[in-house]
Amino acid sequence: MRFSKLLIILLFWISPHPVLGVDLINDTSTLDQVRIGVNQVYNCEFDSAENTLVYLRKTYPSHPVTPFFEGLIYYWKYYPLIPGNPGASEFEEVMEETWQRSRLLKEDGNETEGVFFELMSRAFIVMYYADNGHSTKAITHLGKIYRDIIASFDLQEHFIEFFFITGLYNYYREAYPEAHPVYKPAALFFRKGDKTKGIEMLRFAAEETNFMRVEAALFLSLIYINFENKIDSAVWYASQLHQHYPDNGYFLSKYAEMLLVDQQYEAALDPILHLMSMDSYNKMKGTIFMGIYEEKKLNNAEKSRIYYEEGLRLAEVFDERANYVKAYAFIGLSRYFLVKGDDKQARAYKKKAKNAAGYAYIF
């Protein structure tokens, strides 16, 4: 789901503590260590990232930065994180610990860090629940998240990590109702945004922040393909993420996907083959993407059908976590049956595709 869906949900659902008050945002040595650790997490170098966790446990034993960083490790080490699977309960525990510690920071007068870490820990939990079809569990967090988003506008000059939050809000608050006019009346109840300013803020966050630079770059890629219709920019940001984090299967899959959408089929082939050689989740993605390659590049309808159907079989164990990739297979099979003259099957698969994902570029 990631943060865009979180913001959409927000818009339309509507004893002593030894380190309290410690000024993390001005601790440059720790922030440098955090940047190193975050980069290692995103590149799936989890053993190396543990060094940063050990450092944080020693220097900030009661600060929310420590369980939050641990939560990032769980989130990516066991991606896709699914309830009941390894890492899931541990992730939930450390994120709850993060927002509990954050509230203590606020009570002690450290509003900036308290707001940031409570907001981000709740945001990750909401994504985790919604990605796994547990939206009712996510709802309880939304009021507090919106409260902290609004507070972020007054705090961003003190802590640049907030530019990711405020930039994302500024953009989606305007772009989503424009793309889906049915939501315009509901949007009137929320603080107005600014699309141009939102993109500028996200670009800044992608260059300058410690925690949120990767998420900012990812969302710029998604914004450019979903709303701005600038596929070259979407491909560029996806390529940058893959180049900087070559061992991250999610970024590899987004890069392959953007290349396919841009009809750069030959360039997509190596990333697709790489995905197919990885774990079962990435193999599923690569198999469906190979169906697109066979269909669009090689004009081999029968072989593409085999890949699409095999990809859907591999996707079964991932349930809703595979939905947006399954949409590519469904729409591919819809095209297959349309050419074969089976309009009933074509319509059925097109309906499945739309139910699986609402991204226009997939269709």
GROMACS .gro file of C-alpha atoms in nm:
model
  363
    1MET     CA    1   0.000   0.000   0.000
    2ARG     CA    2   0.271   0.243   0.111
    3PHE     CA    3   0.214   0.604   0.222
    4SER     CA    4  -0.010   0.721  -0.063
    5LYS     CA    5  -0.288   0.485   0.041
    6LEU     CA    6  -0.235   0.586   0.403
    7LEU     CA    7  -0.302   0.950   0.314
    8ILE     CA    8  -0.602   0.854   0.102
    9ILE     CA    9  -0.749   0.666   0.399
   10LEU     CA   10  -0.680   0.966   0.620
   11LEU     CA   11  -0.857   1.202   0.384
   12PHE     CA   12  -1.165   1.001   0.323
   13TRP     CA   13  -1.234   0.783   0.634
   14ILE     CA   14  -1.237   0.953   0.859
   15SER     CA   15   0.851   0.702   3.632
   16PRO     CA   16   1.181   0.864   3.515
   17HIS     CA   17   1.297   0.813   3.158
   18PRO     CA   18   1.670   0.875   3.126
   19VAL     CA   19   1.688   1.007   2.769
   20LEU     CA   20   1.373   1.216   2.762
   21GLY     CA   21   1.462   1.552   2.616
   22VAL     CA   22   1.782   1.428   2.448
   23ASP     CA   23   1.822   1.628   2.128
   24LEU     CA   24   1.871   1.362   1.863
   25ILE     CA   25   1.816   1.604   1.575
   26ASN     CA   26   2.138   1.790   1.659
   27ASP     CA   27   2.343   1.479   1.731
   28THR     CA   28   2.527   1.470   1.398
   29SER     CA   29   2.737   1.164   1.480
   30THR     CA   30   2.427   0.959   1.557
   31LEU     CA   31   2.243   1.088   1.251
   32ASP     CA   32   2.544   0.991   1.038
   33GLN     CA   33   2.533   0.643   1.188
   34VAL     CA   34   2.158   0.625   1.128
   35ARG     CA   35   2.204   0.720   0.763
   36ILE     CA   36   2.456   0.439   0.722
   37GLY     CA   37   2.225   0.194   0.896
   38VAL     CA   38   1.918   0.296   0.698
   39ASN     CA   39   2.108   0.251   0.372
   40GLN     CA   40   2.214  -0.095   0.486
   41VAL     CA   41   1.856  -0.187   0.573
   42TYR     CA   42   1.728  -0.075   0.233
   43ASN     CA   43   2.002  -0.277   0.063
   44CYS     CA   44   1.907  -0.580   0.273
   45GLU     CA   45   2.244  -0.585   0.455
   46PHE     CA   46   2.076  -0.677   0.779
   47ASP     CA   47   2.379  -0.815   0.962
   48SER     CA   48   2.562  -0.487   0.901
   49ALA     CA   49   2.255  -0.284   1.000
   50GLU     CA   50   2.256  -0.462   1.337
   51ASN     CA   51   2.569  -0.259   1.420
   52THR     CA   52   2.360   0.058   1.406
   53LEU     CA   53   2.094  -0.102   1.624
   54VAL     CA   54   2.361  -0.194   1.883
   55TYR     CA   55   2.491   0.164   1.869
   56LEU     CA   56   2.143   0.308   1.923
   57ARG     CA   57   2.070   0.072   2.212
   58LYS     CA   58   2.382   0.202   2.386
   59THR     CA   59   2.347   0.572   2.310
   60TYR     CA   60   1.966   0.611   2.306
   61PRO     CA   61   1.837   0.316   2.511
   62SER     CA   62   1.497   0.474   2.589
   63HIS     CA   63   1.449   0.693   2.281
   64PRO     CA   64   1.193   0.596   2.013
   65VAL     CA   65   1.461   0.602   1.742
   66THR     CA   66   1.589   0.267   1.868
   67PRO     CA   67   1.273   0.053   1.837
   68PHE     CA   68   1.179   0.240   1.519
   69PHE     CA   69   1.508   0.144   1.354
   70GLU     CA   70   1.458  -0.213   1.475
   71GLY     CA   71   1.112  -0.206   1.316
   72LEU     CA   72   1.263  -0.102   0.983
   73ILE     CA   73   1.488  -0.406   0.998
   74TYR     CA   74   1.194  -0.638   1.061
   75TYR     CA   75   0.987  -0.471   0.788
   76TRP     CA   76   1.247  -0.525   0.516
   77LYS     CA   77   1.411  -0.845   0.639
   78TYR     CA   78   1.079  -1.029   0.623
   79TYR     CA   79   0.923  -0.839   0.334
   80PRO     CA   80   0.642  -0.888   0.251
   81LEU     CA   81   0.550  -0.879   0.618
   82ILE     CA   82   0.240  -1.094   0.675
   83PRO     CA   83   0.064  -1.154   1.011
   84GLY     CA   84   0.157  -1.492   1.152
   85ASN     CA   85   0.477  -1.512   0.950
   86PRO     CA   86   0.829  -1.462   1.091
   87GLY     CA   87   0.904  -1.108   1.198
   88ALA     CA   88   0.543  -0.986   1.203
   89SER     CA   89   0.472  -0.996   1.576
   90GLU     CA   90   0.815  -0.851   1.653
   91PHE     CA   91   0.748  -0.567   1.408
   92GLU     CA   92   0.416  -0.488   1.575
   93GLU     CA   93   0.576  -0.489   1.920
   94VAL     CA   94   0.863  -0.252   1.840
   95MET     CA   95   0.641  -0.009   1.650
   96GLU     CA   96   0.403   0.008   1.946
   97GLU     CA   97   0.703   0.063   2.172
   98THR     CA   98   0.810   0.346   1.941
   99TRP     CA   99   0.489   0.544   1.972
  100GLN     CA  100   0.472   0.481   2.346
  101ARG     CA  101   0.821   0.626   2.388
  102SER     CA  102   0.729   0.910   2.152
  103ARG     CA  103   0.441   1.015   2.374
  104LEU     CA  104   0.683   1.036   2.667
  105LEU     CA  105   0.907   1.263   2.460
  106LYS     CA  106   0.612   1.492   2.393
  107GLU     CA  107   0.526   1.502   2.762
  108ASP     CA  108   0.886   1.599   2.836
  109GLY     CA  109   0.867   1.889   2.590
  110ASN     CA  110   1.045   1.729   2.293
  111GLU     CA  111   0.755   1.783   2.053
  112THR     CA  112   0.961   1.761   1.734
  113GLU     CA  113   1.104   1.415   1.781
  114GLY     CA  114   0.795   1.290   1.961
  115VAL     CA  115   0.566   1.385   1.675
  116PHE     CA  116   0.796   1.243   1.409
  117PHE     CA  117   0.850   0.901   1.562
  118GLU     CA  118   0.490   0.855   1.674
  119LEU     CA  119   0.369   0.954   1.328
  120MET     CA  120   0.607   0.725   1.142
  121SER     CA  121   0.558   0.423   1.369
  122ARG     CA  122   0.180   0.450   1.342
  123ALA     CA  123   0.209   0.504   0.966
  124PHE     CA  124   0.408   0.183   0.925
  125ILE     CA  125   0.156  -0.010   1.134
  126VAL     CA  126  -0.132   0.129   0.927
  127MET     CA  127   0.042   0.026   0.604
  128TYR     CA  128   0.110  -0.317   0.744
  129TYR     CA  129  -0.253  -0.370   0.844
  130ALA     CA  130  -0.400  -0.228   0.523
  131ASP     CA  131  -0.158  -0.421   0.300
  132ASN     CA  132  -0.280  -0.740   0.463
  133GLY     CA  133  -0.650  -0.658   0.441
  134HIS     CA  134  -0.691  -0.558   0.807
  135SER     CA  135  -0.815  -0.205   0.750
  136THR     CA  136  -1.039  -0.210   1.056
  137LYS     CA  137  -0.728  -0.238   1.276
  138ALA     CA  138  -0.575   0.057   1.093
  139ILE     CA  139  -0.868   0.291   1.156
  140THR     CA  140  -0.790   0.336   1.526
  141HIS     CA  141  -0.461   0.507   1.438
  142LEU     CA  142  -0.586   0.751   1.174
  143GLY     CA  143  -0.697   1.035   1.399
  144LYS     CA  144  -0.361   1.047   1.575
  145ILE     CA  145  -0.176   1.028   1.243
  146TYR     CA  146  -0.371   1.317   1.094
  147ARG     CA  147  -0.309   1.521   1.410
  148ASP     CA  148   0.065   1.465   1.378
  149ILE     CA  149   0.066   1.537   1.003
  150ILE     CA  150  -0.084   1.879   1.070
  151ALA     CA  151   0.169   1.937   1.348
  152SER     CA  152   0.446   1.849   1.102
  153PHE     CA  153   0.390   2.170   0.907
  154ASP     CA  154   0.501   2.372   1.211
  155LEU     CA  155   0.796   2.144   1.285
  156GLN     CA  156   0.951   2.082   0.943
  157GLU     CA  157   1.201   2.366   0.972
  158HIS     CA  158   1.332   2.214   1.296
  159PHE     CA  159   1.363   1.857   1.162
  160ILE     CA  160   1.394   1.811   0.785
  161GLU     CA  161   1.257   1.455   0.796
  162PHE     CA  162   0.913   1.617   0.814
  163PHE     CA  163   0.949   1.744   0.457
  164PHE     CA  164   0.864   1.393   0.337
  165ILE     CA  165   0.539   1.396   0.535
  166THR     CA  166   0.433   1.749   0.447
  167GLY     CA  167   0.537   1.708   0.085
  168LEU     CA  168   0.338   1.389   0.049
  169TYR     CA  169   0.034   1.544   0.213
  170ASN     CA  170   0.059   1.861   0.002
  171TYR     CA  171   0.065   1.657  -0.318
  172TYR     CA  172  -0.196   1.388  -0.251
  173ARG     CA  173  -0.440   1.624  -0.080
  174GLU     CA  174  -0.488   1.793  -0.419
  175ALA     CA  175  -0.396   1.524  -0.672
  176TYR     CA  176  -0.619   1.243  -0.547
  177PRO     CA  177  -0.949   1.438  -0.548
  178GLU     CA  178  -0.858   1.576  -0.891
  179ALA     CA  179  -0.812   1.223  -1.023
  180HIS     CA  180  -1.120   1.094  -0.835
  181PRO     CA  181  -1.375   1.379  -0.822
  182VAL     CA  182  -1.617   1.178  -0.610
  183TYR     CA  183  -1.389   1.253  -0.314
  184LYS     CA  184  -1.380   1.631  -0.362
  185PRO     CA  185  -1.659   1.704  -0.109
  186ALA     CA  186  -1.482   1.503   0.161
  187ALA     CA  187  -1.152   1.678   0.089
  188LEU     CA  188  -1.303   2.012   0.189
  189PHE     CA  189  -1.281   1.907   0.554
  190PHE     CA  190  -0.902   1.874   0.540
  191ARG     CA  191  -0.620   2.125   0.519
  192LYS     CA  192  -0.555   2.232   0.161
  193GLY     CA  193  -0.243   2.119  -0.019
  194ASP     CA  194  -0.022   2.234  -0.305
  195LYS     CA  195   0.091   1.986  -0.571
  196THR     CA  196   0.385   2.190  -0.698
  197LYS     CA  197   0.512   2.258  -0.349
  198GLY     CA  198   0.457   1.895  -0.257
  199ILE     CA  199   0.685   1.771  -0.535
  200GLU     CA  200   0.949   2.028  -0.441
  201MET     CA  201   0.939   1.910  -0.080
  202LEU     CA  202   0.965   1.545  -0.181
  203ARG     CA  203   1.264   1.621  -0.403
  204PHE     CA  204   1.429   1.794  -0.109
  205ALA     CA  205   1.350   1.497   0.116
  206ALA     CA  206   1.494   1.256  -0.141
  207GLU     CA  207   1.824   1.443  -0.134
  208GLU     CA  208   1.869   1.561   0.223
  209THR     CA  209   1.691   1.348   0.483
  210ASN     CA  210   1.831   1.057   0.683
  211PHE     CA  211   1.526   0.839   0.747
  212MET     CA  212   1.291   0.929   0.462
  213ARG     CA  213   1.507   0.991   0.154
  214VAL     CA  214   1.440   0.647   0.006
  215GLU     CA  215   1.065   0.666   0.060
  216ALA     CA  216   1.064   1.014  -0.094
  217ALA     CA  217   1.240   0.889  -0.408
  218LEU     CA  218   1.001   0.595  -0.432
  219PHE     CA  219   0.697   0.817  -0.407
  220LEU     CA  220   0.830   1.057  -0.666
  221SER     CA  221   0.849   0.762  -0.906
  222LEU     CA  222   0.491   0.661  -0.821
  223ILE     CA  223   0.361   1.017  -0.847
  224TYR     CA  224   0.519   1.070  -1.186
  225ILE     CA  225   0.361   0.756  -1.330
  226ASN     CA  226   0.025   0.770  -1.149
  227PHE     CA  227  -0.063   1.137  -1.166
  228GLU     CA  228   0.187   1.342  -1.366
  229ASN     CA  229   0.213   1.111  -1.669
  230LYS     CA  230   0.590   1.162  -1.680
  231ILE     CA  231   0.713   0.810  -1.734
  232ASP     CA  232   1.074   0.919  -1.796
  233SER     CA  233   1.090   1.069  -1.448
  234ALA     CA  234   0.926   0.761  -1.297
  235VAL     CA  235   1.185   0.536  -1.463
  236TRP     CA  236   1.469   0.763  -1.351
  237TYR     CA  237   1.374   0.753  -0.983
  238ALA     CA  238   1.315   0.377  -0.997
  239SER     CA  239   1.655   0.329  -1.162
  240GLN     CA  240   1.824   0.540  -0.893
  241LEU     CA  241   1.672   0.329  -0.618
  242HIS     CA  242   1.784   0.008  -0.787
  243GLN     CA  243   2.135   0.142  -0.848
  244HIS     CA  244   2.178   0.256  -0.489
  245TYR     CA  245   2.019  -0.056  -0.340
  246PRO     CA  246   2.089  -0.339  -0.587
  247ASP     CA  247   2.014  -0.615  -0.336
  248ASN     CA  248   1.663  -0.490  -0.261
  249GLY     CA  249   1.415  -0.708  -0.449
  250TYR     CA  250   1.131  -0.460  -0.413
  251PHE     CA  251   1.329  -0.183  -0.582
  252LEU     CA  252   1.443  -0.426  -0.852
  253SER     CA  253   1.081  -0.518  -0.919
  254LYS     CA  254   0.973  -0.151  -0.936
  255TYR     CA  255   1.254  -0.080  -1.181
  256ALA     CA  256   1.154  -0.375  -1.401
  257GLU     CA  257   0.790  -0.267  -1.380
  258MET     CA  258   0.864   0.094  -1.481
  259LEU     CA  259   1.075  -0.026  -1.775
  260LEU     CA  260   0.786  -0.244  -1.894
  261VAL     CA  261   0.537   0.041  -1.861
  262ASP     CA  262   0.777   0.257  -2.063
  263GLN     CA  263   0.795  -0.021  -2.325
  264GLN     CA  264   1.169  -0.066  -2.270
  265TYR     CA  265   1.127  -0.440  -2.300
  266GLU     CA  266   1.488  -0.536  -2.376
  267ALA     CA  267   1.615  -0.329  -2.085
  268ALA     CA  268   1.361  -0.499  -1.858
  269LEU     CA  269   1.468  -0.854  -1.946
  270ASP     CA  270   1.773  -0.881  -1.717
  271PRO     CA  271   1.587  -0.742  -1.413
  272ILE     CA  272   1.301  -0.983  -1.485
  273LEU     CA  273   1.535  -1.282  -1.503
  274HIS     CA  274   1.699  -1.170  -1.181
  275LEU     CA  275   1.361  -1.154  -1.008
  276MET     CA  276   1.278  -1.504  -1.128
  277SER     CA  277   1.594  -1.636  -0.960
  278MET     CA  278   1.512  -1.485  -0.620
  279ASP     CA  279   1.276  -1.577  -0.335
  280SER     CA  280   0.920  -1.692  -0.401
  281TYR     CA  281   0.766  -1.343  -0.374
  282ASN     CA  282   1.002  -1.189  -0.627
  283LYS     CA  283   0.985  -1.500  -0.844
  284MET     CA  284   0.609  -1.448  -0.863
  285LYS     CA  285   0.659  -1.089  -0.980
  286GLY     CA  286   0.926  -1.187  -1.231
  287THR     CA  287   0.707  -1.463  -1.373
  288ILE     CA  288   0.418  -1.224  -1.438
  289PHE     CA  289   0.656  -0.964  -1.582
  290MET     CA  290   0.796  -1.232  -1.813
  291GLY     CA  291   0.443  -1.282  -1.938
  292ILE     CA  292   0.435  -0.914  -2.034
  293TYR     CA  293   0.772  -0.951  -2.209
  294GLU     CA  294   0.653  -1.255  -2.406
  295GLU     CA  295   0.329  -1.081  -2.500
  296LYS     CA  296   0.454  -0.733  -2.583
  297LYS     CA  297   0.810  -0.791  -2.706
  298LEU     CA  298   0.798  -1.140  -2.859
  299ASN     CA  299   0.429  -1.150  -2.957
  300ASN     CA  300   0.406  -1.499  -2.814
  301ALA     CA  301   0.049  -1.512  -2.683
  302GLU     CA  302   0.053  -1.876  -2.575
  303LYS     CA  303   0.376  -1.848  -2.382
  304SER     CA  304   0.261  -1.526  -2.218
  305ARG     CA  305  -0.054  -1.703  -2.101
  306ILE     CA  306   0.158  -1.975  -1.940
  307TYR     CA  307   0.361  -1.716  -1.750
  308TYR     CA  308   0.054  -1.521  -1.641
  309GLU     CA  309  -0.120  -1.832  -1.510
  310GLU     CA  310   0.195  -1.958  -1.337
  311GLY     CA  311   0.245  -1.616  -1.177
  312LEU     CA  312  -0.111  -1.622  -1.043
  313ARG     CA  313  -0.050  -1.968  -0.899
  314LEU     CA  314   0.264  -1.844  -0.723
  315ALA     CA  315   0.072  -1.542  -0.593
  316GLU     CA  316  -0.190  -1.746  -0.407
  317VAL     CA  317   0.010  -1.774  -0.084
  318PHE     CA  318   0.062  -1.397  -0.067
  319ASP     CA  319  -0.308  -1.312  -0.079
  320GLU     CA  320  -0.361  -0.933  -0.086
  321ARG     CA  321   0.013  -0.862  -0.078
  322ALA     CA  322   0.027  -0.972  -0.441
  323ASN     CA  323  -0.278  -0.784  -0.569
  324TYR     CA  324  -0.119  -0.510  -0.776
  325VAL     CA  325   0.111  -0.759  -0.954
  326LYS     CA  326  -0.177  -1.000  -1.010
  327ALA     CA  327  -0.356  -0.716  -1.189
  328TYR     CA  328  -0.092  -0.730  -1.465
  329ALA     CA  329  -0.159  -1.102  -1.511
  330PHE     CA  330  -0.536  -1.056  -1.509
  331ILE     CA  331  -0.530  -0.778  -1.768
  332GLY     CA  332  -0.283  -0.978  -1.978
  333LEU     CA  333  -0.518  -1.276  -1.977
  334SER     CA  334  -0.805  -1.042  -2.061
  335ARG     CA  335  -0.615  -0.930  -2.372
  336TYR     CA  336  -0.538  -1.293  -2.456
  337PHE     CA  337  -0.901  -1.405  -2.447
  338LEU     CA  338  -1.016  -1.093  -2.631
  339VAL     CA  339  -0.789  -1.183  -2.923
  340LYS     CA  340  -0.920  -1.540  -2.907
  341GLY     CA  341  -1.275  -1.409  -2.938
  342ASP     CA  342  -1.381  -1.518  -2.590
  343ASP     CA  343  -1.544  -1.194  -2.478
  344LYS     CA  344  -1.689  -1.346  -2.162
  345GLN     CA  345  -1.350  -1.456  -2.033
  346ALA     CA  346  -1.194  -1.128  -2.141
  347ARG     CA  347  -1.450  -0.929  -1.942
  348ALA     CA  348  -1.412  -1.153  -1.639
  349TYR     CA  349  -1.036  -1.110  -1.627
  350LYS     CA  350  -1.061  -0.735  -1.683
  351LYS     CA  351  -1.296  -0.712  -1.385
  352LYS     CA  352  -1.050  -0.911  -1.175
  353ALA     CA  353  -0.771  -0.676  -1.279
  354LYS     CA  354  -0.966  -0.367  -1.176
  355ASN     CA  355  -1.059  -0.525  -0.845
  356ALA     CA  356  -0.695  -0.614  -0.779
  357ALA     CA  357  -0.547  -0.269  -0.849
  358GLY     CA  358  -0.674   0.072  -0.950
  359TYR     CA  359  -0.360   0.207  -1.114
  360ALA     CA  360  -0.444   0.336  -1.461
  361TYR     CA  361  -0.099   0.259  -1.605
  362ILE     CA  362  -0.154  -0.114  -1.551
  363PHE     CA  363  -0.436  -0.112  -1.803
   0.00000   0.00000   0.00000
